PDB file of N, CA and C in Angstrom:
ATOM      1  N   UNK A  25       1.031  -1.062  -0.443  1.00  0.00           N
ATOM      2  CA  UNK A  25       0.270   0.129   0.081  1.00  0.00           C
ATOM      3  C   UNK A  25       1.064   1.141   0.018  1.00  0.00           C
ATOM      4  N   UNK A  26       0.837   1.402  -0.935  1.00  0.00           N
ATOM      5  CA  UNK A  26       1.539   3.221  -0.874  1.00  0.00           C
ATOM      6  C   UNK A  26       0.445   4.674  -0.525  1.00  0.00           C
ATOM      7  N   UNK A  27       1.219   5.382   0.711  1.00  0.00           N
ATOM      8  CA  UNK A  27       0.737   6.352   0.695  1.00  0.00           C
ATOM      9  C   UNK A  27       0.912   7.583   0.367  1.00  0.00           C
ATOM     10  N   UNK A  28      -0.011   8.570   0.261  1.00  0.00           N
ATOM     11  CA  UNK A  28       0.670  10.081  -0.593  1.00  0.00           C
ATOM     12  C   UNK A  28      -0.151  11.282   0.642  1.00  0.00           C
ATOM     13  N   UNK A  29       0.510  11.389   2.000  1.00  0.00           N
ATOM     14  CA  UNK A  29      -0.389  12.944   2.677  1.00  0.00           C
ATOM     15  C   UNK A  29       0.542  13.869   2.739  1.00  0.00           C
ATOM     16  N   UNK A  30       1.206  13.928   1.031  1.00  0.00           N
ATOM     17  CA  UNK A  30       1.497  15.262   1.224  1.00  0.00           C
ATOM     18  C   UNK A  30       0.505  17.020   0.906  1.00  0.00           C
ATOM     19  N   UNK A  31      -1.190  16.599  -0.078  1.00  0.00           N
ATOM     20  CA  UNK A  31      -1.198  18.037   0.293  1.00  0.00           C
ATOM     21  C   UNK A  31      -3.106  17.335   0.962  1.00  0.00           C
ATOM     22  N   UNK A  32      -3.117  17.911  -0.051  1.00  0.00           N
ATOM     23  CA  UNK A  32      -4.584  18.339   1.356  1.00  0.00           C
ATOM     24  C   UNK A  32      -5.391  17.241   2.047  1.00  0.00           C
ATOM     25  N   UNK A  33      -5.608  16.540   1.331  1.00  0.00           N
ATOM     26  CA  UNK A  33      -5.828  15.330   1.460  1.00  0.00           C
ATOM     27  C   UNK A  33      -5.795  13.628   1.481  1.00  0.00           C
ATOM     28  N   UNK A  34      -6.465  12.625   1.757  1.00  0.00           N
ATOM     29  CA  UNK A  34      -4.289  11.454   1.739  1.00  0.00           C
ATOM     30  C   UNK A  34      -5.223  10.454   0.750  1.00  0.00           C
ATOM     31  N   UNK A  35      -4.583  10.427   0.164  1.00  0.00           N
ATOM     32  CA  UNK A  35      -4.246   9.024  -1.142  1.00  0.00           C
ATOM     33  C   UNK A  35      -4.011   7.480  -0.683  1.00  0.00           C
ATOM     34  N   UNK A  36      -4.802   7.004  -0.383  1.00  0.00           N
ATOM     35  CA  UNK A  36      -4.141   6.201  -0.085  1.00  0.00           C
ATOM     36  C   UNK A  36      -4.385   4.835  -2.400  1.00  0.00           C
ATOM     37  N   UNK A  37      -2.770   4.171  -2.027  1.00  0.00           N
ATOM     38  CA  UNK A  37      -3.057   3.859  -4.182  1.00  0.00           C
ATOM     39  C   UNK A  37      -2.544   1.762  -2.056  1.00  0.00           C
ATOM     40  N   UNK A  38      -4.188   1.330  -3.507  1.00  0.00           N
ATOM     41  CA  UNK A  38      -3.226   0.123  -3.179  1.00  0.00           C
ATOM     42  C   UNK A  38      -2.323  -0.947  -4.379  1.00  0.00           C
ATOM     43  N   UNK A  39      -1.128  -2.129  -4.130  1.00  0.00           N
ATOM     44  CA  UNK A  39      -1.112  -2.745  -4.580  1.00  0.00           C
ATOM     45  C   UNK A  39      -2.483  -4.116  -5.514  1.00  0.00           C
ATOM     46  N   UNK A  40      -1.907  -4.152  -6.601  1.00  0.00           N
ATOM     47  CA  UNK A  40      -2.664  -5.671  -7.097  1.00  0.00           C
ATOM     48  C   UNK A  40      -3.170  -6.407  -6.259  1.00  0.00           C
ATOM     49  N   UNK A  41      -2.210  -7.372  -5.288  1.00  0.00           N
ATOM     50  CA  UNK A  41      -2.449  -8.367  -4.446  1.00  0.00           C
ATOM     51  C   UNK A  41      -3.264  -7.713  -3.935  1.00  0.00           C
ATOM     52  N   UNK A  42      -3.104  -6.286  -2.782  1.00  0.00           N
ATOM     53  CA  UNK A  42      -3.845  -6.116  -2.002  1.00  0.00           C
ATOM     54  C   UNK A  42      -5.367  -6.339  -2.330  1.00  0.00           C
ATOM     55  N   UNK A  43      -5.262  -5.672  -3.713  1.00  0.00           N
ATOM     56  CA  UNK A  43      -6.898  -5.259  -3.961  1.00  0.00           C
ATOM     57  C   UNK A  43      -7.225  -6.865  -4.752  1.00  0.00           C
ATOM     58  N   UNK A  44      -7.047  -7.856  -4.932  1.00  0.00           N
ATOM     59  CA  UNK A  44      -7.691  -8.792  -4.875  1.00  0.00           C
ATOM     60  C   UNK A  44      -7.623  -9.874  -3.391  1.00  0.00           C
ATOM     61  N   UNK A  45      -6.844  -9.138  -2.572  1.00  0.00           N
ATOM     62  CA  UNK A  45      -6.857 -10.037  -1.204  1.00  0.00           C
ATOM     63  C   UNK A  45      -7.977  -9.738  -0.651  1.00  0.00           C
ATOM     64  N   UNK A  46      -7.954  -8.211  -0.868  1.00  0.00           N
ATOM     65  CA  UNK A  46      -9.404  -7.501  -0.687  1.00  0.00           C
ATOM     66  C   UNK A  46     -10.562  -7.480  -0.330  1.00  0.00           C
ATOM     67  N   UNK A  47     -10.463  -8.058  -2.397  1.00  0.00           N
ATOM     68  CA  UNK A  47     -11.821  -8.681  -2.868  1.00  0.00           C
ATOM     69  C   UNK A  47     -12.551 -10.287  -2.782  1.00  0.00           C
ATOM     70  N   UNK A  48     -11.600 -10.682  -2.106  1.00  0.00           N
ATOM     71  CA  UNK A  48     -11.600 -12.075  -2.198  1.00  0.00           C
ATOM     72  C   UNK A  48     -12.000 -12.248  -0.301  1.00  0.00           C
ATOM     73  N   UNK A  49     -10.803 -11.421   0.077  1.00  0.00           N
ATOM     74  CA  UNK A  49     -12.003 -10.960   1.719  1.00  0.00           C
ATOM     75  C   UNK A  49     -13.733 -10.629   1.982  1.00  0.00           C
ATOM     76  N   UNK A  50     -13.623 -10.163   1.004  1.00  0.00           N
ATOM     77  CA  UNK A  50     -15.330  -9.390   1.070  1.00  0.00           C
ATOM     78  C   UNK A  50     -16.177 -10.556   0.340  1.00  0.00           C
ATOM     79  N   UNK A  51     -15.449 -10.851  -0.836  1.00  0.00           N
ATOM     80  CA  UNK A  51     -16.939 -11.749  -1.262  1.00  0.00           C
ATOM     81  C   UNK A  51     -16.355 -13.555  -0.033  1.00  0.00           C
ATOM     82  N   UNK A  52     -16.280 -13.012   0.760  1.00  0.00           N
ATOM     83  CA  UNK A  52     -15.919 -14.579   1.491  1.00  0.00           C
ATOM     84  C   UNK A  52     -16.854 -13.815   2.693  1.00  0.00           C
ATOM     85  N   UNK A  53     -17.791 -12.386   2.989  1.00  0.00           N
ATOM     86  CA  UNK A  53     -17.629 -12.520   4.314  1.00  0.00           C
ATOM     87  C   UNK A  53     -19.071 -12.239   3.543  1.00  0.00           C
ATOM     88  N   UNK A  54     -20.101 -11.513   2.326  1.00  0.00           N
ATOM     89  CA  UNK A  54     -20.712 -11.698   1.914  1.00  0.00           C
ATOM     90  C   UNK A  54     -20.522 -11.585   0.018  1.00  0.00           C
ATOM     91  N   UNK A  55     -22.372 -12.057  -1.076  1.00  0.00           N
ATOM     92  CA  UNK A  55     -22.195 -11.506  -1.397  1.00  0.00           C
ATOM     93  C   UNK A  55     -22.136  -9.750  -2.088  1.00  0.00           C
ATOM     94  N   UNK A  56     -22.876  -9.814  -1.271  1.00  0.00           N
ATOM     95  CA  UNK A  56     -23.476  -7.931  -1.591  1.00  0.00           C
ATOM     96  C   UNK A  56     -22.026  -7.536  -1.517  1.00  0.00           C
ATOM     97  N   UNK A  57     -21.085  -7.894  -0.397  1.00  0.00           N
ATOM     98  CA  UNK A  57     -19.677  -7.407   0.169  1.00  0.00           C
ATOM     99  C   UNK A  57     -18.553  -7.549  -1.264  1.00  0.00           C
ATOM    100  N   UNK A  58     -19.445  -7.970  -1.363  1.00  0.00           N
ATOM    101  CA  UNK A  58     -18.159  -8.529  -2.715  1.00  0.00           C
ATOM    102  C   UNK A  58     -18.354  -7.991  -4.271  1.00  0.00           C
ATOM    103  N   UNK A  59     -19.946  -7.781  -3.966  1.00  0.00           N
ATOM    104  CA  UNK A  59     -19.754  -6.962  -5.774  1.00  0.00           C
ATOM    105  C   UNK A  59     -19.334  -5.811  -5.582  1.00  0.00           C
ATOM    106  N   UNK A  60     -20.163  -4.994  -3.869  1.00  0.00           N
ATOM    107  CA  UNK A  60     -19.183  -3.922  -3.818  1.00  0.00           C
ATOM    108  C   UNK A  60     -18.720  -3.197  -3.683  1.00  0.00           C
ATOM    109  N   UNK A  61     -17.297  -4.558  -3.475  1.00  0.00           N
ATOM    110  CA  UNK A  61     -15.429  -4.053  -3.626  1.00  0.00           C
ATOM    111  C   UNK A  61     -15.469  -4.445  -4.542  1.00  0.00           C
ATOM    112  N   UNK A  62     -16.131  -5.040  -5.756  1.00  0.00           N
ATOM    113  CA  UNK A  62     -15.303  -5.100  -6.819  1.00  0.00           C
ATOM    114  C   UNK A  62     -15.370  -3.868  -7.671  1.00  0.00           C
ATOM    115  N   UNK A  63     -17.074  -3.347  -7.240  1.00  0.00           N
ATOM    116  CA  UNK A  63     -17.731  -2.210  -8.098  1.00  0.00           C
ATOM    117  C   UNK A  63     -16.740  -1.002  -7.551  1.00  0.00           C
ATOM    118  N   UNK A  64     -16.045  -0.836  -6.270  1.00  0.00           N
ATOM    119  CA  UNK A  64     -15.248   0.535  -5.945  1.00  0.00           C
ATOM    120  C   UNK A  64     -14.038  -0.237  -6.593  1.00  0.00           C
ATOM    121  N   UNK A  65     -13.152  -1.662  -6.089  1.00  0.00           N
ATOM    122  CA  UNK A  65     -11.568  -2.035  -6.314  1.00  0.00           C
ATOM    123  C   UNK A  65     -11.887  -1.526  -7.998  1.00  0.00           C
ATOM    124  N   UNK A  66     -12.558  -1.841  -8.592  1.00  0.00           N
ATOM    125  CA  UNK A  66     -12.207  -2.453 -10.742  1.00  0.00           C
ATOM    126  C   UNK A  66     -12.686  -0.812 -11.318  1.00  0.00           C
ATOM    127  N   UNK A  67     -13.938  -0.502 -10.554  1.00  0.00           N
ATOM    128  CA  UNK A  67     -14.929   1.004 -12.250  1.00  0.00           C
ATOM    129  C   UNK A  67     -14.441   2.096 -10.884  1.00  0.00           C
ATOM    130  N   UNK A  68     -14.602   2.458  -9.431  1.00  0.00           N
ATOM    131  CA  UNK A  68     -13.392   3.008  -9.036  1.00  0.00           C
ATOM    132  C   UNK A  68     -14.790   3.892  -8.653  1.00  0.00           C
ATOM    133  N   UNK A  69     -15.532   3.587  -8.023  1.00  0.00           N
ATOM    134  CA  UNK A  69     -17.245   4.030  -7.247  1.00  0.00           C
ATOM    135  C   UNK A  69     -16.652   3.734  -6.065  1.00  0.00           C
ATOM    136  N   UNK A  70     -16.978   5.230  -5.478  1.00  0.00           N
ATOM    137  CA  UNK A  70     -16.687   5.426  -3.862  1.00  0.00           C
ATOM    138  C   UNK A  70     -17.885   4.160  -3.234  1.00  0.00           C
ATOM    139  N   UNK A  71     -17.618   4.523  -2.287  1.00  0.00           N
ATOM    140  CA  UNK A  71     -18.131   3.665  -1.546  1.00  0.00           C
ATOM    141  C   UNK A  71     -19.564   3.967  -1.744  1.00  0.00           C
ATOM    142  N   UNK A  72     -20.175   5.228  -0.675  1.00  0.00           N
ATOM    143  CA  UNK A  72     -21.986   6.005  -0.982  1.00  0.00           C
ATOM    144  C   UNK A  72     -22.452   5.512  -2.455  1.00  0.00           C
ATOM    145  N   UNK A  73     -21.898   4.973  -3.409  1.00  0.00           N
ATOM    146  CA  UNK A  73     -21.654   4.478  -4.284  1.00  0.00           C
ATOM    147  C   UNK A  73     -22.330   3.403  -5.370  1.00  0.00           C
ATOM    148  N   UNK A  74     -21.283   2.525  -4.674  1.00  0.00           N
ATOM    149  CA  UNK A  74     -21.620   1.284  -4.424  1.00  0.00           C
ATOM    150  C   UNK A  74     -23.294   0.966  -4.093  1.00  0.00           C
ATOM    151  N   UNK A  75     -23.705   0.795  -2.982  1.00  0.00           N
ATOM    152  CA  UNK A  75     -24.303   0.758  -2.676  1.00  0.00           C
ATOM    153  C   UNK A  75     -25.555   1.262  -3.008  1.00  0.00           C
ATOM    154  N   UNK A  76     -25.854   2.338  -4.282  1.00  0.00           N
ATOM    155  CA  UNK A  76     -26.864   2.971  -4.805  1.00  0.00           C
ATOM    156  C   UNK A  76     -26.546   2.302  -5.662  1.00  0.00           C
ATOM    157  N   UNK A  77     -26.236   1.589  -6.877  1.00  0.00           N
ATOM    158  CA  UNK A  77     -26.299   1.388  -8.217  1.00  0.00           C
ATOM    159  C   UNK A  77     -27.263   0.313  -8.286  1.00  0.00           C
ATOM    160  N   UNK A  78     -27.432  -0.474  -9.497  1.00  0.00           N
ATOM    161  CA  UNK A  78     -29.321  -0.890  -9.406  1.00  0.00           C
ATOM    162  C   UNK A  78     -28.410  -1.213 -11.183  1.00  0.00           C
ATOM    163  N   UNK A  79     -28.274  -2.352 -11.948  1.00  0.00           N
ATOM    164  CA  UNK A  79     -28.673  -3.360 -12.589  1.00  0.00           C
ATOM    165  C   UNK A  79     -29.217  -2.322 -14.013  1.00  0.00           C
ATOM    166  N   UNK A  80     -30.402  -1.778 -13.655  1.00  0.00           N
ATOM    167  CA  UNK A  80     -30.539  -0.665 -14.705  1.00  0.00           C
ATOM    168  C   UNK A  80     -29.814   0.854 -15.169  1.00  0.00           C
ATOM    169  N   UNK A  81     -29.097   1.161 -14.299  1.00  0.00           N
ATOM    170  CA  UNK A  81     -27.942   2.233 -14.073  1.00  0.00           C
ATOM    171  C   UNK A  81     -26.796   0.883 -15.011  1.00  0.00           C
ATOM    172  N   UNK A  82     -26.812   0.089 -15.921  1.00  0.00           N
ATOM    173  CA  UNK A  82     -25.775  -0.540 -16.279  1.00  0.00           C
ATOM    174  C   UNK A  82     -26.247  -0.637 -18.407  1.00  0.00           C
ATOM    175  N   UNK A  83     -25.452   0.465 -18.767  1.00  0.00           N
ATOM    176  CA  UNK A  83     -25.932   0.664 -19.943  1.00  0.00           C
ATOM    177  C   UNK A  83     -24.687   0.638 -21.305  1.00  0.00           C
ATOM    178  N   UNK A  84     -25.432   0.076 -22.808  1.00  0.00           N
ATOM    179  CA  UNK A  84     -23.326  -0.376 -23.506  1.00  0.00           C
ATOM    180  C   UNK A  84     -23.242   0.796 -24.027  1.00  0.00           C
ATOM    181  N   UNK A  85     -22.030   0.468 -24.037  1.00  0.00           N
ATOM    182  CA  UNK A  85     -21.184   2.024 -24.492  1.00  0.00           C
ATOM    183  C   UNK A  85     -21.063   2.167 -26.097  1.00  0.00           C
ATOM    184  N   UNK A  86     -20.855   2.816 -26.658  1.00  0.00           N
ATOM    185  CA  UNK A  86     -21.028   3.521 -27.382  1.00  0.00           C
ATOM    186  C   UNK A  86     -20.315   2.989 -28.542  1.00  0.00           C
ATOM    187  N   UNK A  87     -19.462   2.814 -28.485  1.00  0.00           N
ATOM    188  CA  UNK A  87     -19.000   1.006 -29.435  1.00  0.00           C
ATOM    189  C   UNK A  87     -19.519   0.213 -29.305  1.00  0.00           C
ATOM    190  N   UNK A  88     -20.332  -0.577 -28.258  1.00  0.00           N
ATOM    191  CA  UNK A  88     -21.397  -1.320 -29.417  1.00  0.00           C
ATOM    192  C   UNK A  88     -20.482  -2.529 -28.221  1.00  0.00           C
ATOM    193  N   UNK A  89     -19.498  -3.066 -27.727  1.00  0.00           N
ATOM    194  CA  UNK A  89     -18.577  -3.727 -27.652  1.00  0.00           C
ATOM    195  C   UNK A  89     -18.618  -3.813 -25.550  1.00  0.00           C
ATOM    196  N   UNK A  90     -18.526  -2.720 -25.844  1.00  0.00           N
ATOM    197  CA  UNK A  90     -18.427  -2.668 -23.062  1.00  0.00           C
ATOM    198  C   UNK A  90     -19.914  -2.480 -22.876  1.00  0.00           C
ATOM    199  N   UNK A  91     -19.872  -1.848 -21.860  1.00  0.00           N
ATOM    200  CA  UNK A  91     -21.385  -1.798 -21.180  1.00  0.00           C
ATOM    201  C   UNK A  91     -19.552  -0.598 -19.981  1.00  0.00           C
ATOM    202  N   UNK A  92     -21.292   0.529 -20.072  1.00  0.00           N
ATOM    203  CA  UNK A  92     -20.890   1.115 -18.921  1.00  0.00           C
ATOM    204  C   UNK A  92     -22.450   1.201 -17.785  1.00  0.00           C
ATOM    205  N   UNK A  93     -21.286   2.552 -16.889  1.00  0.00           N
ATOM    206  CA  UNK A  93     -22.085   2.135 -15.324  1.00  0.00           C
ATOM    207  C   UNK A  93     -22.129   3.546 -15.328  1.00  0.00           C
ATOM    208  N   UNK A  94     -23.212   4.047 -15.498  1.00  0.00           N
ATOM    209  CA  UNK A  94     -23.915   5.509 -14.724  1.00  0.00           C
ATOM    210  C   UNK A  94     -24.222   5.839 -13.621  1.00  0.00           C
ATOM    211  N   UNK A  95     -23.414   6.364 -12.275  1.00  0.00           N
ATOM    212  CA  UNK A  95     -23.652   6.204 -11.360  1.00  0.00           C
ATOM    213  C   UNK A  95     -24.062   7.886 -10.672  1.00  0.00           C
ATOM    214  N   UNK A  96     -25.259   8.850  -9.810  1.00  0.00           N
ATOM    215  CA  UNK A  96     -24.616   9.458  -9.818  1.00  0.00           C
ATOM    216  C   UNK A  96     -24.195   9.808  -7.671  1.00  0.00           C
ATOM    217  N   UNK A  97     -23.218  10.154  -7.429  1.00  0.00           N
ATOM    218  CA  UNK A  97     -22.556  10.877  -6.556  1.00  0.00           C
ATOM    219  C   UNK A  97     -22.436  12.194  -6.140  1.00  0.00           C
ATOM    220  N   UNK A  98     -21.091  12.186  -5.051  1.00  0.00           N
ATOM    221  CA  UNK A  98     -20.278  13.308  -4.901  1.00  0.00           C
ATOM    222  C   UNK A  98     -20.213  14.402  -6.252  1.00  0.00           C
ATOM    223  N   UNK A  99     -19.953  15.522  -5.421  1.00  0.00           N
ATOM    224  CA  UNK A  99     -19.475  16.351  -6.488  1.00  0.00           C
ATOM    225  C   UNK A  99     -18.660  16.389  -6.287  1.00  0.00           C
ATOM    226  N   UNK A 100     -17.338  16.884  -6.364  1.00  0.00           N
ATOM    227  CA  UNK A 100     -16.229  16.944  -6.269  1.00  0.00           C
ATOM    228  C   UNK A 100     -16.006  19.200  -6.622  1.00  0.00           C
ATOM    229  N   UNK A 101     -16.439  19.589  -6.689  1.00  0.00           N
ATOM    230  CA  UNK A 101     -17.209  20.528  -6.959  1.00  0.00           C
ATOM    231  C   UNK A 101     -17.341  21.471  -5.815  1.00  0.00           C
ATOM    232  N   UNK A 102     -18.481  20.283  -5.624  1.00  0.00           N
ATOM    233  CA  UNK A 102     -19.527  21.232  -4.410  1.00  0.00           C
ATOM    234  C   UNK A 102     -20.801  20.691  -4.799  1.00  0.00           C
ATOM    235  N   UNK A 103     -21.988  21.346  -4.064  1.00  0.00           N
ATOM    236  CA  UNK A 103     -22.892  21.099  -4.902  1.00  0.00           C
ATOM    237  C   UNK A 103     -23.852  19.885  -5.100  1.00  0.00           C
ATOM    238  N   UNK A 104     -24.509  20.230  -5.954  1.00  0.00           N
ATOM    239  CA  UNK A 104     -25.722  18.857  -6.060  1.00  0.00           C
ATOM    240  C   UNK A 104     -25.357  18.144  -6.640  1.00  0.00           C
ATOM    241  N   UNK A 105     -24.685  16.607  -6.151  1.00  0.00           N
ATOM    242  CA  UNK A 105     -24.390  15.233  -6.941  1.00  0.00           C
ATOM    243  C   UNK A 105     -24.551  15.546  -8.352  1.00  0.00           C
ATOM    244  N   UNK A 106     -23.602  14.840  -8.832  1.00  0.00           N
ATOM    245  CA  UNK A 106     -23.355  14.615 -10.163  1.00  0.00           C
ATOM    246  C   UNK A 106     -23.397  13.285 -11.028  1.00  0.00           C
ATOM    247  N   UNK A 107     -23.710  13.193 -12.240  1.00  0.00           N
ATOM    248  CA  UNK A 107     -24.147  11.640 -12.383  1.00  0.00           C
ATOM    249  C   UNK A 107     -22.907  11.335 -13.575  1.00  0.00           C
ATOM    250  N   UNK A 108     -22.153  10.582 -13.147  1.00  0.00           N
ATOM    251  CA  UNK A 108     -20.277  10.268 -14.341  1.00  0.00           C
ATOM    252  C   UNK A 108     -21.132   8.717 -14.363  1.00  0.00           C
ATOM    253  N   UNK A 109     -19.585   8.949 -15.300  1.00  0.00           N
ATOM    254  CA  UNK A 109     -20.775   6.777 -16.334  1.00  0.00           C
ATOM    255  C   UNK A 109     -18.889   5.927 -15.901  1.00  0.00           C
ATOM    256  N   UNK A 110     -18.962   4.670 -15.589  1.00  0.00           N
ATOM    257  CA  UNK A 110     -17.585   3.793 -15.658  1.00  0.00           C
ATOM    258  C   UNK A 110     -17.368   3.163 -15.917  1.00  0.00           C
ATOM    259  N   UNK A 111     -16.252   2.740 -16.371  1.00  0.00           N
ATOM    260  CA  UNK A 111     -15.820   1.543 -17.726  1.00  0.00           C
ATOM    261  C   UNK A 111     -16.776   0.554 -16.695  1.00  0.00           C
ATOM    262  N   UNK A 112     -17.044  -0.187 -17.633  1.00  0.00           N
ATOM    263  CA  UNK A 112     -17.004  -1.735 -16.758  1.00  0.00           C
ATOM    264  C   UNK A 112     -16.351  -3.163 -17.106  1.00  0.00           C
ATOM    265  N   UNK A 113     -14.911  -3.294 -16.349  1.00  0.00           N
ATOM    266  CA  UNK A 113     -13.401  -4.465 -17.195  1.00  0.00           C
ATOM    267  C   UNK A 113     -15.040  -5.716 -17.315  1.00  0.00           C
ATOM    268  N   UNK A 114     -14.206  -6.236 -18.842  1.00  0.00           N
ATOM    269  CA  UNK A 114     -14.934  -7.381 -18.921  1.00  0.00           C
ATOM    270  C   UNK A 114     -15.321  -8.356 -17.863  1.00  0.00           C
ATOM    271  N   UNK A 115     -14.421  -8.311 -17.831  1.00  0.00           N
ATOM    272  CA  UNK A 115     -15.094  -9.604 -15.580  1.00  0.00           C
ATOM    273  C   UNK A 115     -15.532  -8.632 -14.795  1.00  0.00           C
ATOM    274  N   UNK A 116     -15.705  -7.761 -14.537  1.00  0.00           N
ATOM    275  CA  UNK A 116     -16.778  -7.197 -14.218  1.00  0.00           C
ATOM    276  C   UNK A 116     -18.105  -7.095 -14.113  1.00  0.00           C
ATOM    277  N   UNK A 117     -18.246  -6.895 -15.691  1.00  0.00           N
ATOM    278  CA  UNK A 117     -19.555  -7.331 -17.081  1.00  0.00           C
ATOM    279  C   UNK A 117     -20.719  -7.972 -16.183  1.00  0.00           C
TER     280      UNK A 117
END
């Protein structure tokens, strides 16, 4: 794990092995936690976003081959929540 606390916010990066270990641990606890963990680790969702997405939020990308996940969540500039799209890796689809 790499921690960067040089700025206003503390940032943490996991290695691939650490992310895989975390994912396996979450899956063992409950299937719902496994899905939430996968969405956070592989798609980049925030914890709040991972608990609010539904299958209806999945849509085909413009290229017709991939899938995207539309999420409504935190506006990093402040104010109302915003909508953004996250790419679903093939093994997450």
